[in-house]
Short mmCIF file of C-alpha atoms and ligand atoms in Angstrom, two decimals:
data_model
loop_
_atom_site.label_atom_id
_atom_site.label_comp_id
_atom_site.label_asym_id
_atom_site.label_seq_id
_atom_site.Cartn_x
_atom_site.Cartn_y
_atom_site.Cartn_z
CA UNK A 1 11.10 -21.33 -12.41
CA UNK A 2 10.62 -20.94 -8.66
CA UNK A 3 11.95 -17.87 -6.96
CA UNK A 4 12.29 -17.86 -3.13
CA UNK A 5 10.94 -14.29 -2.31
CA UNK A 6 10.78 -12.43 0.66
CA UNK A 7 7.55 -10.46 1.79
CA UNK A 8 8.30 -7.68 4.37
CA UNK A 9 4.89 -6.60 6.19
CA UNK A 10 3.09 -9.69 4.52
CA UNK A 11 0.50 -9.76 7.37
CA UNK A 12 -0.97 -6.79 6.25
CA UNK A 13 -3.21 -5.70 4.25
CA UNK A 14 -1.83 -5.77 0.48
CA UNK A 15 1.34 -7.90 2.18
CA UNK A 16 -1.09 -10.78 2.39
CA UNK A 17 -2.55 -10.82 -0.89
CA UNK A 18 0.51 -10.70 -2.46
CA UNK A 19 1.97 -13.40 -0.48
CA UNK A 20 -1.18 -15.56 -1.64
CA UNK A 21 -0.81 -14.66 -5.37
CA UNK A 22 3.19 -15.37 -5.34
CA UNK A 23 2.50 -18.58 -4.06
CA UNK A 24 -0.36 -19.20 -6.79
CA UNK A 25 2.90 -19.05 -9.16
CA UNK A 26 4.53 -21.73 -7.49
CA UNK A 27 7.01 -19.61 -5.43
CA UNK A 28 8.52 -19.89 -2.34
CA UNK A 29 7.22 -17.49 -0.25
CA UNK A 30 8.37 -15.67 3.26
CA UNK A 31 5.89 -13.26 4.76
CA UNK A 32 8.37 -11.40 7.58
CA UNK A 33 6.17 -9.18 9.97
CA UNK A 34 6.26 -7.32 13.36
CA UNK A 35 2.42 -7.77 13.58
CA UNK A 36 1.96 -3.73 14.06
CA UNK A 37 -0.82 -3.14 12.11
CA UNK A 38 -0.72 -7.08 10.12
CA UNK A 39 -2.26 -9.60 11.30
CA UNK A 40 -1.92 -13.45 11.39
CA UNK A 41 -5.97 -13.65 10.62
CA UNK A 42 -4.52 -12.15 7.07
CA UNK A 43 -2.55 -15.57 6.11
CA UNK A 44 -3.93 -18.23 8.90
CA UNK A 45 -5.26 -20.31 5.15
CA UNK A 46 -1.45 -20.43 4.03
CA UNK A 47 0.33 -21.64 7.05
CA UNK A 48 -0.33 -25.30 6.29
CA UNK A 49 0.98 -24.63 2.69
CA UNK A 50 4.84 -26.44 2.56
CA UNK A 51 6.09 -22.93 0.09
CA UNK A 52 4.99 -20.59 2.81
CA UNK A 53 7.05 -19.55 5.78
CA UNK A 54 6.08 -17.10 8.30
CA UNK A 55 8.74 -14.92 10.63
CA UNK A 56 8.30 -12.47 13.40
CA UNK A 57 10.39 -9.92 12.40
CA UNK A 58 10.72 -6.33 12.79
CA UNK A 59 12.66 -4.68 9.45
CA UNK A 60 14.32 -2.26 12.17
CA UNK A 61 16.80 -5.41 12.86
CA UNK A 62 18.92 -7.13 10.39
CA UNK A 63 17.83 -9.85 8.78
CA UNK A 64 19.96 -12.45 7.23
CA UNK A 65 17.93 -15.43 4.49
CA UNK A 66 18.49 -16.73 1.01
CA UNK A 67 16.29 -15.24 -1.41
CA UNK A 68 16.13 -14.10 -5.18
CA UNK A 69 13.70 -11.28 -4.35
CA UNK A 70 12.55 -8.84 -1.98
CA UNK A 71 9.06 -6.85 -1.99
CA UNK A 72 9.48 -4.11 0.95
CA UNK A 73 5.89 -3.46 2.26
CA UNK A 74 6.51 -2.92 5.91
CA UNK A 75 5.24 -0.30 6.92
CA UNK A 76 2.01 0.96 8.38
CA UNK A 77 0.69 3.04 5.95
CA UNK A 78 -3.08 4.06 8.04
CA UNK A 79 -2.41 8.01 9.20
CA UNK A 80 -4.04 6.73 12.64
CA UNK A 81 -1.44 4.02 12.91
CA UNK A 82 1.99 5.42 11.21
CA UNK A 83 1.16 8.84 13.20
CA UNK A 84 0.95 6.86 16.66
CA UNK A 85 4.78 6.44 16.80
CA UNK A 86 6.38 8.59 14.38
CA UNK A 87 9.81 7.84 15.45
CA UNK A 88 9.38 4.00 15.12
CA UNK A 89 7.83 5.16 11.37
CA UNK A 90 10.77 6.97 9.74
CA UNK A 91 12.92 4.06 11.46
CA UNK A 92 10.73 1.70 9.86
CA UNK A 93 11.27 3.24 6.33
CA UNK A 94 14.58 4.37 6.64
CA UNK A 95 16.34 1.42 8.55
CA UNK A 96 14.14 -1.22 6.91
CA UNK A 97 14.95 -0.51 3.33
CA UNK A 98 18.76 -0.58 4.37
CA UNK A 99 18.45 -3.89 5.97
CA UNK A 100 16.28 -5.41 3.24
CA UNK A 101 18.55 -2.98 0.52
CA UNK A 102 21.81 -5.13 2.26
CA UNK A 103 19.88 -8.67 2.10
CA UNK A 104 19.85 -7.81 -1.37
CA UNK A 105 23.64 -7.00 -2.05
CA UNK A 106 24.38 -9.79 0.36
CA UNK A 107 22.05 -12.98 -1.56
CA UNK A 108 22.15 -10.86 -4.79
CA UNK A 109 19.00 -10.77 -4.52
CA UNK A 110 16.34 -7.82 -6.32
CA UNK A 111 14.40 -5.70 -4.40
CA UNK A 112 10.78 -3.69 -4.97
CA UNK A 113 10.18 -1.23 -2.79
CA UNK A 114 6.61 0.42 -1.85
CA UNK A 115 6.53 3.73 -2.07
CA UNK A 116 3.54 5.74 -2.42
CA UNK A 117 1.72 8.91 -3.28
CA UNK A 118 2.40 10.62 -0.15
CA UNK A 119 5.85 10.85 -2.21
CA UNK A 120 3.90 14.03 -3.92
CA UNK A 121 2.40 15.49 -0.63
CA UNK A 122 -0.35 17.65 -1.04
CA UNK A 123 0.57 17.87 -4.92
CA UNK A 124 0.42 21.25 -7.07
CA UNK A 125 0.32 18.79 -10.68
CA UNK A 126 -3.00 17.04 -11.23
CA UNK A 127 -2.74 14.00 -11.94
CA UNK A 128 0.67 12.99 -10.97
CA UNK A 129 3.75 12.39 -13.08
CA UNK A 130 6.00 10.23 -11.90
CA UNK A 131 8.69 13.22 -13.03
CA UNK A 132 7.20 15.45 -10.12
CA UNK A 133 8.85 16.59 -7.25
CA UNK A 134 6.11 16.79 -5.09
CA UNK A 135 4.81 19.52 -3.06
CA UNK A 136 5.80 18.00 0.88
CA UNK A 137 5.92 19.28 4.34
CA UNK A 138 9.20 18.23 6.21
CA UNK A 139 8.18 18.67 10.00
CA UNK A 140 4.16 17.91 9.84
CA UNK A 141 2.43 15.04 11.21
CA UNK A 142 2.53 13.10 7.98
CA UNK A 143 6.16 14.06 7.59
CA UNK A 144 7.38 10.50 9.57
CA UNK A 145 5.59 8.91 6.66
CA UNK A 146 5.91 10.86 3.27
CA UNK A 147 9.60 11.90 4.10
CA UNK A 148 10.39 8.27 5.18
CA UNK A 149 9.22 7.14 2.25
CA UNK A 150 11.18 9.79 -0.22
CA UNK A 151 14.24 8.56 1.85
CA UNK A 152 13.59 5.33 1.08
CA UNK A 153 13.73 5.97 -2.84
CA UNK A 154 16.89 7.62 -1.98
CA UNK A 155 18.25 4.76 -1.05
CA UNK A 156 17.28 2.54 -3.12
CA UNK A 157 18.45 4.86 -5.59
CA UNK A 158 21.63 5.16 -4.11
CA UNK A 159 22.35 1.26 -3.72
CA UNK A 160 21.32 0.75 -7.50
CA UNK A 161 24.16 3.26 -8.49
CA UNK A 162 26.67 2.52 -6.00
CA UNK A 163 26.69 -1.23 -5.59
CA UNK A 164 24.88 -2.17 -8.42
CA UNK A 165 21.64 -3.52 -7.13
CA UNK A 166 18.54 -4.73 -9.28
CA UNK A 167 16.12 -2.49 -7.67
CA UNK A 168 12.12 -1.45 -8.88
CA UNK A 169 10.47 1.71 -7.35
CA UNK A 170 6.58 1.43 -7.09
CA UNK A 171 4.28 4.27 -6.04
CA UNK A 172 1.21 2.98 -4.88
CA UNK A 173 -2.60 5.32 -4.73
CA UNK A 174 -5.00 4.38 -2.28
CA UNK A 175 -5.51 0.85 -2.47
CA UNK A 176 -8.36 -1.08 -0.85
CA UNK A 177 -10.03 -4.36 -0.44
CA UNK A 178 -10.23 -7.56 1.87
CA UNK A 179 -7.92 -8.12 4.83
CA UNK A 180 -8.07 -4.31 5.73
CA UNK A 181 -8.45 -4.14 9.26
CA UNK A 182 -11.26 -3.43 11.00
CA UNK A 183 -9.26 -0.48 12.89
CA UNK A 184 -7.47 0.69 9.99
CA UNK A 185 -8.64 3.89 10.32
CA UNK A 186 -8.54 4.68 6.15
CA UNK A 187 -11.23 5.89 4.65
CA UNK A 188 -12.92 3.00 2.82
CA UNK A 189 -12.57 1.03 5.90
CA UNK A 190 -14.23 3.39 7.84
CA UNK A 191 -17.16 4.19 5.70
CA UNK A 192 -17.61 0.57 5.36
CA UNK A 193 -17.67 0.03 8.82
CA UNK A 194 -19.40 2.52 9.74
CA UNK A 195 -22.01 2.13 7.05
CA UNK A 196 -22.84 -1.67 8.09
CA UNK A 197 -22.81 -0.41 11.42
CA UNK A 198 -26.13 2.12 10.73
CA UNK A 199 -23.03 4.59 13.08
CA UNK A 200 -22.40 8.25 11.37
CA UNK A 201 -20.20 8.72 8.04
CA UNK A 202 -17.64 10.54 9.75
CA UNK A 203 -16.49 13.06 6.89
CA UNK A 204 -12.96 14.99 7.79
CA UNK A 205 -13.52 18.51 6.22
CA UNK A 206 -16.25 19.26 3.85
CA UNK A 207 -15.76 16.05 1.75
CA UNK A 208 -14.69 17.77 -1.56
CA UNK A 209 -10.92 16.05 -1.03
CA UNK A 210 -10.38 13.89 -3.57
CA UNK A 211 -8.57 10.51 -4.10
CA UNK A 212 -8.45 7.38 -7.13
CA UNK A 213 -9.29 4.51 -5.29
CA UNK A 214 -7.46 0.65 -6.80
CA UNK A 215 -8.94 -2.45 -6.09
CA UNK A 216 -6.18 -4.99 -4.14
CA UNK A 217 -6.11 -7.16 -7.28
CA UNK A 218 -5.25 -4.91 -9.44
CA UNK A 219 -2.37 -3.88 -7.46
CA UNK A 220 -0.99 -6.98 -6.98
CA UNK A 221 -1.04 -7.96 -10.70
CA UNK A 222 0.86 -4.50 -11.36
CA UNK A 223 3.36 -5.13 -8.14
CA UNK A 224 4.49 -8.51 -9.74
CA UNK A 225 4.59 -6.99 -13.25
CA UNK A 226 6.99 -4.70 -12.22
CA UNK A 227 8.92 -7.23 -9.88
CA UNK A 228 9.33 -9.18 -12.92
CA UNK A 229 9.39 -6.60 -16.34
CA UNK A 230 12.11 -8.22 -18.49
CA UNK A 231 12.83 -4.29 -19.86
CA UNK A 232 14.55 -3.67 -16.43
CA UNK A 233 12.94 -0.33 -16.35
CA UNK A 234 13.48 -0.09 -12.64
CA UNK A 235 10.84 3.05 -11.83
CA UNK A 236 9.61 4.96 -9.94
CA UNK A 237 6.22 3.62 -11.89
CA UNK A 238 2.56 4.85 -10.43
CA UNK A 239 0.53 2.12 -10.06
CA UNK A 240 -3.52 3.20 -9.08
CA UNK A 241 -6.81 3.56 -10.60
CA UNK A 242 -7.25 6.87 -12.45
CA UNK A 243 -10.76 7.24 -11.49
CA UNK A 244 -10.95 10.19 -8.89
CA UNK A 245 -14.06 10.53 -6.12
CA UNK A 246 -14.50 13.31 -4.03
CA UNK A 247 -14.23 11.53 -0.87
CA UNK A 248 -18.26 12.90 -0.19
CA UNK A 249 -19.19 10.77 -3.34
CA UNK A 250 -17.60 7.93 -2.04
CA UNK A 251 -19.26 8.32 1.73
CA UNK A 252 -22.68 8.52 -0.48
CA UNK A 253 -21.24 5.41 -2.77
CA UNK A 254 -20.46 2.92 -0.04
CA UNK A 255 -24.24 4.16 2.23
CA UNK A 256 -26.19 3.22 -1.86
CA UNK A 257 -23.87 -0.08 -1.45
CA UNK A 258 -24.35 -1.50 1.74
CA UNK A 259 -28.02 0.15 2.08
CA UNK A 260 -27.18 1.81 5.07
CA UNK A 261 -29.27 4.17 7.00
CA UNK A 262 -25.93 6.10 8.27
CA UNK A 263 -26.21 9.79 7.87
CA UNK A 264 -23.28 12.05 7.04
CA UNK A 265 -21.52 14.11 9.87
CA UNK A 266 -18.41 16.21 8.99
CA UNK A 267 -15.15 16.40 11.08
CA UNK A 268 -12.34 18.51 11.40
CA UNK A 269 -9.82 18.27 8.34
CA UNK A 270 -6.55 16.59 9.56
CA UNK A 271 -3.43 18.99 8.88
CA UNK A 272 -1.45 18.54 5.68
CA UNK A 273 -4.57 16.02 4.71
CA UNK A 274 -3.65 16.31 0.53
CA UNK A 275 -6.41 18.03 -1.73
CA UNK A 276 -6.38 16.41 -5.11
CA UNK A 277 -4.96 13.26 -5.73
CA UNK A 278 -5.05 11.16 -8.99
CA UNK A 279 -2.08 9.15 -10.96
CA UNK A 280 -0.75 9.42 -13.79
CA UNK A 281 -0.58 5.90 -14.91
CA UNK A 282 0.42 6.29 -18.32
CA UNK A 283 4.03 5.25 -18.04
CA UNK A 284 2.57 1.25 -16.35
CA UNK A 285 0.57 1.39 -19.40
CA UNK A 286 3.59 1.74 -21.25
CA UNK A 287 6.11 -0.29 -19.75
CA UNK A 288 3.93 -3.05 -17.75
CA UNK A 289 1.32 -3.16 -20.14
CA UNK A 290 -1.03 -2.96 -17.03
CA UNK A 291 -3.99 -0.80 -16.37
CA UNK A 292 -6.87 -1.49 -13.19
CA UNK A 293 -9.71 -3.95 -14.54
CA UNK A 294 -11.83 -3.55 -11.52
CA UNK A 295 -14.49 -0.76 -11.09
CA UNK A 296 -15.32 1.04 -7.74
CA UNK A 297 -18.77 -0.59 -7.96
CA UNK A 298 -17.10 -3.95 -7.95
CA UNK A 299 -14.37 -3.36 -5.44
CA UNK A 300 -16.60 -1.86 -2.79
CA UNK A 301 -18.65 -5.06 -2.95
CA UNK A 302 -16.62 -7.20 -2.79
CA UNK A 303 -14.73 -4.96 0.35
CA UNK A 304 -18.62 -4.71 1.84
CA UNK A 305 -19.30 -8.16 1.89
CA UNK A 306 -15.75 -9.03 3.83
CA UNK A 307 -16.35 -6.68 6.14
CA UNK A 308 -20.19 -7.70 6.87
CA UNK A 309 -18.28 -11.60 7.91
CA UNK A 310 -15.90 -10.23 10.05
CA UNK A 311 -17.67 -7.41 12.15
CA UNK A 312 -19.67 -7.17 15.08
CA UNK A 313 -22.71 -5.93 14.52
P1 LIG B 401 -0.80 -2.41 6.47
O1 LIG B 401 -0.66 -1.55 7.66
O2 LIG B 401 -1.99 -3.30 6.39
O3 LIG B 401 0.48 -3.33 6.28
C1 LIG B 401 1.76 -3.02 6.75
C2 LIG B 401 2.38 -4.28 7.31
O4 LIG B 401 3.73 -3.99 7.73
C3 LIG B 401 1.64 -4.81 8.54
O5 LIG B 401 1.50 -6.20 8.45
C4 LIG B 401 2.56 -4.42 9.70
O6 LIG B 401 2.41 -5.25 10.83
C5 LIG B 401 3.92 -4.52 9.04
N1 LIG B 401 4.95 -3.71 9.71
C6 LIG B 401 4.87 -2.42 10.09
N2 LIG B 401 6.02 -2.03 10.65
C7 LIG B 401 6.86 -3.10 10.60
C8 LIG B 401 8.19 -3.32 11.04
N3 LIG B 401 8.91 -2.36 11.62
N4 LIG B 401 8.73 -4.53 10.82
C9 LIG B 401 8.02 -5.53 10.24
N5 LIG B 401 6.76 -5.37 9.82
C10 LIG B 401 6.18 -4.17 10.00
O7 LIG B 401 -0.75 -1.44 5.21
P2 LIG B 401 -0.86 -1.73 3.64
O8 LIG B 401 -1.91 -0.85 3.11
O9 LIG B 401 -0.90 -3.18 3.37
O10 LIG B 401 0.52 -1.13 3.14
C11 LIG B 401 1.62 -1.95 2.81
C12 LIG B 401 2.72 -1.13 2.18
O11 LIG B 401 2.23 -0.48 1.01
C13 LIG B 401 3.27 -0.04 3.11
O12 LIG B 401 4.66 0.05 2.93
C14 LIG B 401 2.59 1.21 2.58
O13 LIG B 401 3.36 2.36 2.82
C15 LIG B 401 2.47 0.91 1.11
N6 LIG B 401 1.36 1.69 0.52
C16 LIG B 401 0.06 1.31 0.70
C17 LIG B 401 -0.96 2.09 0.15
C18 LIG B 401 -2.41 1.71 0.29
O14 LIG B 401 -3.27 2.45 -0.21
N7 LIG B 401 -2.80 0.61 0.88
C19 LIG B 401 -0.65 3.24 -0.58
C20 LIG B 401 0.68 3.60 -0.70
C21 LIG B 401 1.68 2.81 -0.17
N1 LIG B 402 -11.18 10.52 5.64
C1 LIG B 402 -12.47 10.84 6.03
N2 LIG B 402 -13.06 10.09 6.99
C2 LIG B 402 -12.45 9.02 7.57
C3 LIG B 402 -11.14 8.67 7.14
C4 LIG B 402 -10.53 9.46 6.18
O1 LIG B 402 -13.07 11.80 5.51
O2 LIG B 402 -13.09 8.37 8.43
C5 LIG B 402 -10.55 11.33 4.56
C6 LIG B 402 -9.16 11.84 4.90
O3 LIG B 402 -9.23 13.07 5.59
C7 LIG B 402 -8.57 11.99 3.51
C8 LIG B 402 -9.23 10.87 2.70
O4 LIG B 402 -10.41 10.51 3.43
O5 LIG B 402 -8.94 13.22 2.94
C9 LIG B 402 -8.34 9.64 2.55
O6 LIG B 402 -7.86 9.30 3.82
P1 LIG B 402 -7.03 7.97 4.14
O7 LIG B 402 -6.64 8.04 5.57
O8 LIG B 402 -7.78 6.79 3.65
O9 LIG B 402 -5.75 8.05 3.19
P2 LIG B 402 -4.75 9.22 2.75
O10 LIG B 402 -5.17 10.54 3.35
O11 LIG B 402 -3.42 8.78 3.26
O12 LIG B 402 -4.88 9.23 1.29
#
């Protein structure tokens, strides 16, 4: 049956691919977006589609609709971009998921909220369990973001057990693909960029960092899974790719894939900038039944060969 759901931050990056594949089920779809870091480039091939409806919006304000579920994504989520106003960041977290948390109570509606693996900071367990505190700095510079987001599963918490709300808790790893902006500032992005560019691989610290990088499609497909598990195990569920890269490996990865002639150069290592990151994703592989399909290999081509259409060479 149709659903009317609402997309918060559905210009952006993974916003916009989920708004495409919701609609692919025969949903009606609103993408609701401040344009921060999103972009209209992102859904321009949906606007002529009757399901799709899109709303400048910023999740700071109330918002008032109709809708049987909510996916909260807005948020910028680039260091560059949700360290530029860190104020406006924990706002966006905090306020937004009470708005879209009373939208829900109000239309009865049931709400996903992305969290993320900055919920674990700079983590002391490898690979992450979803039962893990986390290991995070309260007044750094990625504090607007990672504490945002852990008050956001507070609340969402709190609204589930107070007024009763069908909520789901995802906690995204670093996710990649198409419709990344050009200025995202992340590190496939960059290295991509860069890389078609022939301009220096601009490594922060010595390299030996390490993340688990998901392809976008993956994510999506485990996003709606979880939306829609008829279990009602509400989370918080890791959803990534297992496979960890020293972030080196990947700068040497993405030069072999886009047969660049970019050398290396290494930069000072951000503050708080985490050391080992890799999920745990056994509990989606119990209670989705979902697991990433799509190698690195795979992913970064397909992420090289949007970026070579859209960049100026
Ligand atoms: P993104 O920056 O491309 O998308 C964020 C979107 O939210 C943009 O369209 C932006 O314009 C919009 N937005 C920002 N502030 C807003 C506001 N106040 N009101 C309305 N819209 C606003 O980033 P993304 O990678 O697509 O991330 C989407 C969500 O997923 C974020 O909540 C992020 O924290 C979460 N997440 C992403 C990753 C990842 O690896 N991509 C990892 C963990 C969590
Ligand atoms: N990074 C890098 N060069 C860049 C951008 C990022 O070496 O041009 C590093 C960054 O310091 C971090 C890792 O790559 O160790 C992932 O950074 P990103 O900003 O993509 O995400 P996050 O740190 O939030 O996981």
């Amino acid at each position: 049956m149709s659903k009317r759901i609402l997309v918060t931050g559905g210009a952006g990056f993974i916003g916009s691919h989920l708004c495409e594949k919701l609609l692919q089920y025969d949903n009606d779809v609103i993408c609701l977006d401040n344009f921060f870091t999103g972009s209209k480039d992102n859904i321009r091939h949906l606007l002529n589609n009757d399901h799709f409806e899109l709303v400048r919006h910023d999740v700071i304000q109330e918002y008032s609709a109709e809708v049987d579920e909510i996916y909260n994504f807005a948020c910028p989520a680039s260091p560059v971009h949700y360290q530029f106003d860190a104020i406006k960041t924990i706002k966006t977290s905090v306020m937004g998921v009470i708005n879209m948390l009373e939208l829900a109570k109000e239309s009865n509606a049931k709400i996903l909220q992305a969290s993320t693996s900055e919920v674990y900071g700079d983590p002391k367990v490898h690979p992450q369990v979803e039962s893990y505190w986390g290991n995070v700095n309260p007044i750094g510079v990625r504090s607007c973001y990672d504490e945002g987001k852990r008050c956001a599963e507070t609340l969402i918490t709190d609204y589930r057990r107070q007024c009763n709300i069908n909520t789901r808790i995802v906690r995204i790893f670093n996710t990649y693909g198409p419709n990344m902006a050009l200025n995202d500032g992340r590190v496939v992005s960059n290295f991509i960029v860069q890389a078609l560019q022939n301009k220096d691989i601009t490594i922060y610290g010595d390299g030996s960092q390490t993340r688990s990088f998901c392809y976008v499609s993956d994510l999506v497909d485990g996003l709606i899974k979880m939306m829609n598990n008829e279990i009602n195990f509400q989370g918080p569920v890791n959803l990534g790719n297992p496979v960890e890269k020293t972030i080196l490996e990947l700068a040497e990865l993405i030069i072999k894939l886009s047969n660049s002639n970019s050398k290396i150069v290494f930069k000072p290592l951000p503050s708080d900038d985490p050391i080992r990151r890799k999920p745990d994703i056994s509990l989606a592989k119990e209670k989705l039944n979902w697991q990433p399909r799509v190698d690195i290999k795979e992913g970064l081509e397909k992420t090289i060969d949007y970026f070579s259409k859209i960049i100026n060479y």
